Coordinates of C-alpha atoms and ligand atoms in Angstrom, one line a residue:
M240 CA 0.0 0.0 0.0
H241 CA 1.3 3.5 -0.7
Q242 CA -0.8 4.9 2.1
S243 CA 0.7 5.6 5.5
L244 CA -0.5 3.5 8.4
E245 CA -2.1 6.7 9.7
T246 CA -4.1 7.2 6.5
V247 CA -5.2 3.6 6.5
R248 CA -6.3 3.8 10.1
E249 CA -8.2 7.0 9.5
S250 CA -10.0 5.8 6.3
L251 CA -10.8 2.5 7.9
A252 CA -12.2 4.2 11.0
Q253 CA -14.3 6.5 8.8
S254 CA -15.7 3.6 6.7
H255 CA -16.4 1.5 9.8
T256 CA -18.2 4.3 11.5
Q257 CA -20.3 4.9 8.3
S258 CA -21.0 1.2 7.8
K259 CA -21.9 0.8 11.5
T260 CA -24.5 3.5 11.3
M261 CA -26.0 2.1 8.1
A262 CA -25.6 -1.6 8.8
K263 CA -27.9 -4.2 10.0
S264 CA -26.4 -7.0 12.1
P265 CA -23.7 -9.0 10.5
E266 CA -26.2 -11.9 10.5
T267 CA -28.9 -10.2 8.5
E268 CA -27.2 -7.5 6.4
H269 CA -27.0 -9.9 3.4
P270 CA -29.3 -12.6 2.2
N271 CA -26.9 -15.6 2.5
K272 CA -26.1 -17.1 5.9
V273 CA -22.5 -17.9 6.6
F274 CA -20.8 -19.6 9.5
G275 CA -17.3 -18.9 10.7
W276 CA -15.0 -18.1 13.6
A277 CA -14.3 -14.6 14.7
A278 CA -12.3 -12.6 17.3
R279 CA -14.5 -10.3 19.2
D280 CA -11.9 -8.1 21.0
K281 CA -8.1 -7.7 21.3
S282 CA -7.8 -10.8 23.5
G283 CA -7.8 -12.4 20.0
V284 CA -9.8 -15.4 21.2
L285 CA -11.7 -16.9 18.2
S286 CA -15.2 -18.4 18.6
P287 CA -18.1 -19.4 16.4
F288 CA -19.8 -16.5 14.6
N289 CA -22.9 -16.3 12.4
F290 CA -22.9 -13.7 9.7
S291 CA -24.0 -13.3 6.1
R292 CA -22.6 -12.6 2.6
R293 CA -24.0 -10.8 -0.5
D294 CA -25.8 -12.7 -3.2
N295 CA -23.5 -13.8 -6.1
G296 CA -23.4 -10.8 -8.4
E297 CA -22.8 -10.8 -12.2
N298 CA -19.0 -10.5 -11.8
D299 CA -18.8 -12.7 -8.7
V300 CA -17.5 -16.2 -7.9
T301 CA -19.0 -17.9 -4.8
V302 CA -16.4 -20.2 -3.3
K303 CA -17.1 -23.1 -0.9
I304 CA -14.0 -23.0 1.3
L305 CA -12.0 -26.2 1.7
F306 CA -8.8 -25.0 3.4
C307 CA -7.5 -21.7 4.8
G308 CA -3.9 -21.0 5.9
V309 CA -3.1 -19.1 9.2
C310 CA -0.9 -16.1 8.4
H311 CA 0.9 -14.1 11.1
T312 CA -1.1 -11.1 9.8
D313 CA -4.2 -13.0 11.1
L314 CA -2.6 -13.0 14.5
H315 CA -1.5 -9.3 14.4
T316 CA -5.1 -8.4 13.4
I317 CA -7.0 -10.4 16.0
K318 CA -4.7 -8.9 18.7
N319 CA -5.0 -5.4 17.3
D320 CA -1.2 -5.1 17.1
W321 CA -1.5 -2.4 14.4
G322 CA -4.3 -0.4 16.1
Y323 CA -6.9 -0.7 13.3
S324 CA -8.8 -3.9 14.0
Y325 CA -12.6 -3.6 13.8
Y326 CA -14.3 -6.5 15.6
P327 CA -15.7 -8.9 15.0
V328 CA -12.8 -10.0 12.8
V329 CA -13.1 -13.3 10.8
P330 CA -9.5 -13.7 9.6
G331 CA -8.1 -15.8 6.8
H332 CA -6.6 -14.8 3.5
E333 CA -5.0 -18.1 2.2
I334 CA -8.2 -19.6 0.9
V335 CA -8.6 -22.6 -1.4
G336 CA -12.0 -23.8 -2.4
I337 CA -14.5 -24.8 -5.1
A338 CA -16.4 -22.4 -7.2
T339 CA -20.1 -23.2 -6.5
K340 CA -21.7 -20.3 -8.4
V341 CA -20.5 -17.9 -11.0
G342 CA -22.1 -14.6 -12.2
K343 CA -23.2 -14.1 -15.8
N344 CA -20.1 -12.0 -16.7
V345 CA -17.6 -14.4 -15.2
T346 CA -15.5 -15.8 -18.0
K347 CA -12.4 -17.1 -16.1
F348 CA -14.2 -19.7 -14.0
K349 CA -17.0 -22.2 -14.0
E350 CA -18.8 -24.0 -11.3
G351 CA -16.8 -26.9 -9.9
D352 CA -13.4 -25.2 -10.6
R353 CA -10.8 -25.3 -7.8
V354 CA -9.9 -21.7 -7.0
G355 CA -7.8 -19.5 -4.7
V356 CA -8.5 -16.3 -2.9
G357 CA -5.7 -14.3 -1.3
V358 CA -5.1 -11.1 0.7
I359 CA -7.2 -8.7 -1.4
T360 CA -10.7 -8.9 -2.8
G361 CA -11.2 -5.4 -4.1
S362 CA -9.6 -2.4 -5.8
C363 CA -10.8 0.6 -7.9
Q364 CA -9.8 -1.2 -11.1
S365 CA -9.1 2.1 -12.9
C366 CA -6.1 3.8 -11.2
E367 CA -2.5 3.8 -12.4
S368 CA -1.7 0.8 -10.1
C369 CA -4.7 -1.2 -11.2
D370 CA -3.8 -0.5 -14.8
Q371 CA -0.4 -2.0 -14.2
D372 CA -1.8 -5.1 -12.5
L373 CA -0.7 -3.8 -9.2
E374 CA -4.1 -3.9 -7.5
N375 CA -2.1 -4.4 -4.2
Y376 CA -1.0 -0.8 -4.3
C377 CA -4.3 0.7 -5.3
P378 CA -5.4 3.4 -2.8
Q379 CA -8.8 1.8 -2.7
M380 CA -7.5 -1.8 -2.3
A381 CA -9.7 -3.8 0.0
F382 CA -8.3 -6.5 2.1
T383 CA -10.1 -9.9 2.4
Y384 CA -10.9 -9.1 6.0
N385 CA -10.9 -6.2 8.5
A386 CA -11.8 -3.9 5.6
I387 CA -14.8 -2.4 4.0
G388 CA -15.9 -3.8 0.6
A389 CA -17.2 -1.9 -2.5
D390 CA -20.8 -2.1 -1.2
G391 CA -19.9 -0.4 2.1
T392 CA -20.2 -3.5 4.2
K393 CA -17.5 -5.3 6.1
N394 CA -15.3 -8.0 4.6
Y395 CA -15.0 -11.3 6.5
G396 CA -12.2 -13.7 5.7
G397 CA -11.7 -17.4 5.1
Y398 CA -12.2 -18.9 8.6
S399 CA -15.7 -19.5 7.3
D400 CA -17.7 -21.9 5.1
N401 CA -17.9 -19.7 1.9
I402 CA -16.9 -16.4 0.4
V403 CA -18.2 -14.3 -2.5
V404 CA -15.5 -12.5 -4.5
D405 CA -15.2 -10.5 -7.7
Q406 CA -13.6 -12.6 -10.4
R407 CA -10.7 -10.3 -10.8
F408 CA -9.5 -11.3 -7.3
V409 CA -10.0 -15.1 -7.8
L410 CA -7.1 -17.3 -8.8
R411 CA -7.0 -20.4 -10.9
F412 CA -5.5 -23.1 -8.7
P413 CA -3.1 -25.3 -10.8
E414 CA -4.1 -28.9 -11.0
N415 CA -1.0 -30.4 -9.4
L416 CA -1.0 -28.1 -6.4
P417 CA -2.5 -29.8 -3.3
S418 CA -5.4 -27.7 -1.8
D419 CA -4.1 -27.9 1.7
S420 CA -0.3 -27.3 1.4
G421 CA -0.9 -25.0 -1.6
A422 CA -3.2 -22.6 0.3
P423 CA -0.3 -20.7 2.0
L424 CA 1.1 -19.7 -1.4
L425 CA -1.8 -17.3 -1.7
C426 CA -0.2 -15.0 0.8
A427 CA 3.1 -16.3 1.9
G428 CA 4.0 -17.4 -1.6
I429 CA 3.2 -14.2 -3.4
T430 CA 4.7 -12.0 -0.6
V431 CA 8.1 -13.5 -1.1
Y432 CA 7.9 -14.1 -4.9
S433 CA 7.0 -10.5 -5.8
P434 CA 10.0 -8.8 -4.2
M435 CA 12.4 -11.4 -5.6
K436 CA 11.1 -10.5 -9.1
Y437 CA 10.8 -6.7 -8.6
Y438 CA 14.1 -6.1 -6.9
G439 CA 16.0 -8.4 -9.2
M440 CA 16.8 -11.0 -6.7
T441 CA 16.5 -14.0 -9.0
E442 CA 20.0 -14.3 -10.5
A443 CA 21.2 -17.9 -10.1
G444 CA 24.2 -18.2 -7.9
K445 CA 23.6 -15.0 -5.9
H446 CA 23.4 -15.3 -2.2
L447 CA 20.1 -14.6 -0.4
G448 CA 19.6 -14.5 3.4
V449 CA 16.1 -15.3 4.6
A450 CA 15.6 -13.7 8.1
G451 CA 12.8 -15.5 10.1
L452 CA 12.0 -19.1 9.3
G453 CA 8.2 -19.1 9.6
G454 CA 5.4 -19.2 7.0
L455 CA 6.9 -16.6 4.7
G456 CA 10.5 -17.5 5.3
H457 CA 10.2 -21.2 4.6
V458 CA 8.4 -20.6 1.3
A459 CA 11.1 -18.0 0.4
V460 CA 13.7 -20.6 0.9
K461 CA 12.0 -23.0 -1.6
I462 CA 11.2 -20.3 -4.2
A463 CA 14.8 -19.0 -4.0
K464 CA 16.2 -22.5 -4.5
A465 CA 14.0 -22.8 -7.6
F466 CA 15.6 -19.6 -8.9
G467 CA 19.0 -21.2 -8.3
L468 CA 20.1 -18.9 -5.5
K469 CA 22.4 -19.8 -2.6
V470 CA 20.2 -19.5 0.5
T471 CA 21.2 -18.9 4.1
V472 CA 18.5 -18.9 6.8
I473 CA 19.0 -16.3 9.4
S474 CA 17.1 -17.4 12.5
S475 CA 16.6 -16.8 16.2
S476 CA 15.7 -20.5 16.6
P477 CA 18.7 -22.9 16.7
K478 CA 16.4 -25.9 16.7
K479 CA 15.2 -25.1 13.2
E480 CA 18.7 -25.7 11.7
E481 CA 18.6 -29.3 10.7
E482 CA 15.3 -29.2 9.0
A483 CA 16.1 -25.9 7.2
I484 CA 19.0 -27.7 5.5
T485 CA 17.6 -31.3 5.1
Q486 CA 13.9 -30.6 4.4
L487 CA 13.7 -27.1 3.0
G488 CA 16.9 -27.2 1.0
A489 CA 18.7 -24.2 2.5
D490 CA 22.5 -24.1 1.9
S491 CA 23.4 -22.8 5.4
F492 CA 21.9 -21.6 8.7
L493 CA 22.9 -18.7 10.8
V494 CA 21.7 -18.2 14.4
T495 CA 21.4 -14.5 15.2
T496 CA 22.4 -15.2 18.8
D497 CA 25.8 -16.7 17.8
P498 CA 28.1 -13.7 17.6
Q499 CA 31.0 -15.6 16.1
K500 CA 29.1 -17.0 13.2
M501 CA 27.3 -13.7 12.6
K502 CA 30.7 -12.0 12.5
A503 CA 32.1 -14.6 10.1
A504 CA 29.2 -14.0 7.7
I505 CA 29.6 -10.2 7.5
G506 CA 29.6 -8.9 3.9
T507 CA 28.7 -12.2 2.3
M508 CA 25.1 -11.8 1.1
D509 CA 23.7 -10.1 -2.0
Y510 CA 20.2 -9.8 -0.7
I511 CA 18.2 -10.4 2.5
I512 CA 14.4 -11.0 2.7
D513 CA 13.4 -10.0 6.2
T514 CA 10.2 -11.8 7.3
V515 CA 10.6 -11.3 11.1
S516 CA 7.2 -10.4 12.6
A517 CA 8.5 -8.7 15.8
V518 CA 10.6 -5.7 16.5
H519 CA 14.3 -6.6 15.8
A520 CA 17.6 -5.0 15.1
L521 CA 18.5 -4.2 11.5
Y522 CA 22.1 -3.4 12.2
P523 CA 23.3 -7.0 12.2
L524 CA 21.3 -7.9 9.1
L525 CA 22.6 -4.9 7.2
G526 CA 26.1 -6.0 8.1
L527 CA 25.6 -9.3 6.4
L528 CA 25.1 -7.6 3.1
K529 CA 27.8 -7.0 0.5
V530 CA 28.4 -3.6 -0.9
N531 CA 25.3 -2.7 -3.0
G532 CA 23.3 -5.3 -1.1
K533 CA 19.5 -5.1 -0.7
L534 CA 17.4 -5.8 2.4
I535 CA 13.7 -6.2 1.6
A536 CA 11.4 -5.9 4.6
L537 CA 8.2 -7.9 4.5
G538 CA 7.5 -8.4 8.2
L539 CA 5.2 -5.9 9.9
P540 CA 6.2 -5.5 13.5
E541 CA 3.8 -3.5 15.7
K542 CA 6.4 -0.7 16.2
P543 CA 8.9 1.0 13.8
L544 CA 12.4 -0.4 13.5
E545 CA 15.5 1.7 13.9
L546 CA 17.3 2.2 10.6
P547 CA 21.1 2.6 11.2
M548 CA 22.6 4.9 8.6
F549 CA 26.3 3.9 8.7
P550 CA 26.1 0.4 7.2
L551 CA 23.6 1.8 4.6
V552 CA 25.6 4.8 3.6
L553 CA 29.1 3.3 3.8
G554 CA 28.1 0.2 1.8
R555 CA 25.7 1.8 -0.7
K556 CA 23.1 -0.6 0.5
M557 CA 19.4 -0.3 0.2
V558 CA 16.3 -1.1 2.3
G559 CA 13.0 -1.6 0.6
G560 CA 9.6 -3.1 1.2
S561 CA 6.9 -5.0 -0.6
D562 CA 3.3 -5.8 0.0
I563 CA 1.9 -9.1 -1.3
G564 CA 1.5 -8.8 -5.1
G565 CA -1.0 -8.0 -7.9
M566 CA -3.4 -10.6 -9.2
K567 CA -1.5 -11.3 -12.5
E568 CA 1.7 -11.9 -10.6
T569 CA -0.1 -14.0 -8.0
Q570 CA -1.3 -16.3 -10.8
E571 CA 2.2 -16.4 -12.2
M572 CA 3.6 -17.4 -8.8
L573 CA 1.0 -20.2 -8.4
D574 CA 2.0 -21.5 -11.9
F575 CA 5.7 -21.2 -11.0
C576 CA 5.2 -23.1 -7.7
A577 CA 3.1 -25.8 -9.5
K578 CA 5.9 -26.2 -12.1
H579 CA 8.6 -26.5 -9.4
N580 CA 6.5 -28.6 -7.0
I581 CA 6.7 -25.9 -4.4
T582 CA 4.2 -26.1 -1.5
A583 CA 4.2 -25.1 2.1
D584 CA 5.2 -27.5 4.9
I585 CA 2.0 -27.5 7.0
E586 CA 0.4 -28.6 10.2
L587 CA -3.3 -29.3 9.3
I588 CA -5.6 -28.3 12.2
K589 CA -9.3 -28.4 12.9
M590 CA -11.2 -25.2 13.3
D591 CA -11.6 -25.7 17.0
E592 CA -7.8 -26.0 17.4
I593 CA -7.3 -22.4 16.2
N594 CA -6.8 -20.7 19.5
S595 CA -4.0 -23.1 20.6
A596 CA -2.5 -22.8 17.1
M597 CA -2.4 -19.0 17.5
E598 CA -0.6 -19.3 20.8
R599 CA 2.0 -21.5 19.2
L600 CA 2.3 -19.1 16.2
A601 CA 3.0 -16.3 18.7
K602 CA 6.0 -18.4 19.9
S603 CA 7.3 -19.2 16.4
D604 CA 6.4 -22.8 17.1
V605 CA 4.9 -24.0 13.8
K606 CA 6.4 -26.1 11.1
Y607 CA 5.9 -23.9 9.1
R608 CA 2.3 -23.0 8.5
F609 CA -1.0 -24.0 10.2
V610 CA -3.7 -24.7 7.7
I611 CA -7.3 -25.1 8.8
D612 CA -9.2 -28.1 7.3
V613 CA -12.3 -25.8 7.0
A614 CA -14.6 -28.1 5.0
N615 CA -14.1 -31.0 7.4
S616 CA -14.1 -29.2 10.7
L617 CA -16.3 -26.1 10.6
S618 CA -19.8 -26.9 11.6
P619 CA -22.3 -24.7 13.3
P620 CA -22.8 -25.6 17.0
Ligands
NAP951 P1 5.6 -16.4 11.2 O1 5.2 -17.7 10.5 O2 5.2 -16.2 12.6 O3 7.2 -16.2 11.0 C1 7.8 -15.1 11.5 C2 9.2 -15.6 12.0 O4 9.9 -14.4 12.5 C3 9.2 -16.6 13.1 O5 9.1 -17.9 12.7 C4 10.6 -16.4 13.7 O6 11.6 -17.0 12.9 C5 10.8 -14.9 13.5 N1 10.5 -14.2 14.8 C6 9.3 -14.0 15.4 N2 9.5 -13.3 16.5 C7 10.7 -13.0 16.6 C8 11.5 -12.2 17.5 N3 10.9 -11.7 18.6 N4 12.8 -12.0 17.3 C9 13.4 -12.6 16.2 N5 12.7 -13.3 15.3 C10 11.4 -13.5 15.5 O7 4.9 -15.2 10.4 P2 4.6 -15.1 8.8 O8 3.2 -15.5 8.6 O9 5.7 -15.6 8.1 O10 4.6 -13.5 8.7 C11 5.8 -12.7 9.0 C12 5.5 -11.2 9.0 O11 5.2 -10.8 7.7 C13 4.3 -10.8 9.9 O12 4.7 -9.6 10.5 C14 3.2 -10.6 8.9 O13 2.2 -9.7 9.3 C15 4.0 -10.1 7.7 N6 3.4 -10.2 6.4 C16 3.6 -9.3 5.5 C17 3.1 -9.4 4.2 C18 3.5 -8.4 3.2 O14 2.8 -8.3 2.1 N7 4.5 -7.7 3.3 C19 2.3 -10.5 3.9 C20 2.1 -11.5 4.8 C21 2.7 -11.4 6.1 P3 12.8 -17.8 13.6 O15 12.3 -18.7 14.6 O16 13.5 -18.4 12.4 O17 13.7 -16.7 14.2
ZN952 ZN1 -0.9 -13.3 5.0

């Protein structure tokens, strides 16, 4: 998004106030009854929630949800880490399901197709960003949850039995991608793929550091290996070392709390993708970069990080950011992952296990993405 956090907060607050004064209850504002799990306050505890969704419109695809990944953004949002959560929040933006109904203008999908829905479900479709297939940077981009949709009502995410989405924001899910372990690609996958492409971080043989080995990080390792990069995981969890190398295919592993190894790795990396979800020091990471190195920040800690000028200036280094990806590139990423057999390593959970899963996610204790088996475990009480 090119808006500042303050602008986002303000515009969300405004739309939520407007929609609250206009709205009926979440259960009756639309004709179609939906069941999901929602957080009601910043305790973040999720519990069963009845709400409703709009009728399938002429450009819409209605999706019966099979699986939904659990992103750290879901956790930040239910806990109101960023200060703009509007409860109730039904999280979930790594959705794989089956199209059960398509509107009359829908050309890309038919009933019965397996489809994906990711982080965004709306944009103005006419601005400079939308014209360049960068809907993710449209000033009117609407997130899949904790946002207001084009009709002025609130968006609820994929921890629910179905969703209705404009066809522009629906992805074709490649045949050989499994629905469960493929689901996390819809956020984690595109979030790491897009900056690798945009910032020119795909040259085979170059050395990429991946900071934080969680949902985003472990997919970054796999995608980077498919591009032929040399990959070093930079982690605060020594226990992840063996798997990072043997299962995920990383070339080496660096524990941030080991000063000797950190020192030995100074000036060795061409790029770093930083997926760390909490406040952390950039100084040691910038030190790992070669001259002209790039650090691309993807994690969204709740407070600003300190940006040390000396390593940046003295090494002509750069720090950038990146927000998911546009719809065209998301499709490209899914096709790329299908071609290279890239999926997430997942722990499949039932809907009623979500609260303990969130507690584990907060402690970086997941290998490496929780995915909810929505279709087989979500049933109204
Ligand atoms: P995740 O699975 O929880 O992974 C984050 C990793 O960060 C953890 O596994 C851990 O890795 C490291 N970490 C966590 N707390 C730490 C701490 N206190 N100090 C040092 N390292 C710590 O989360 P995720 O789903 O990958 O998301 C990561 C971040 O990206 C979140 O902030 C999320 O909101 C954001 N995000 C951004 C975008 C975007 O478009 N830019 C999209 C999706 C998510 P180690 O154990 O290896 O240290
Ligand atoms: Zn996400």
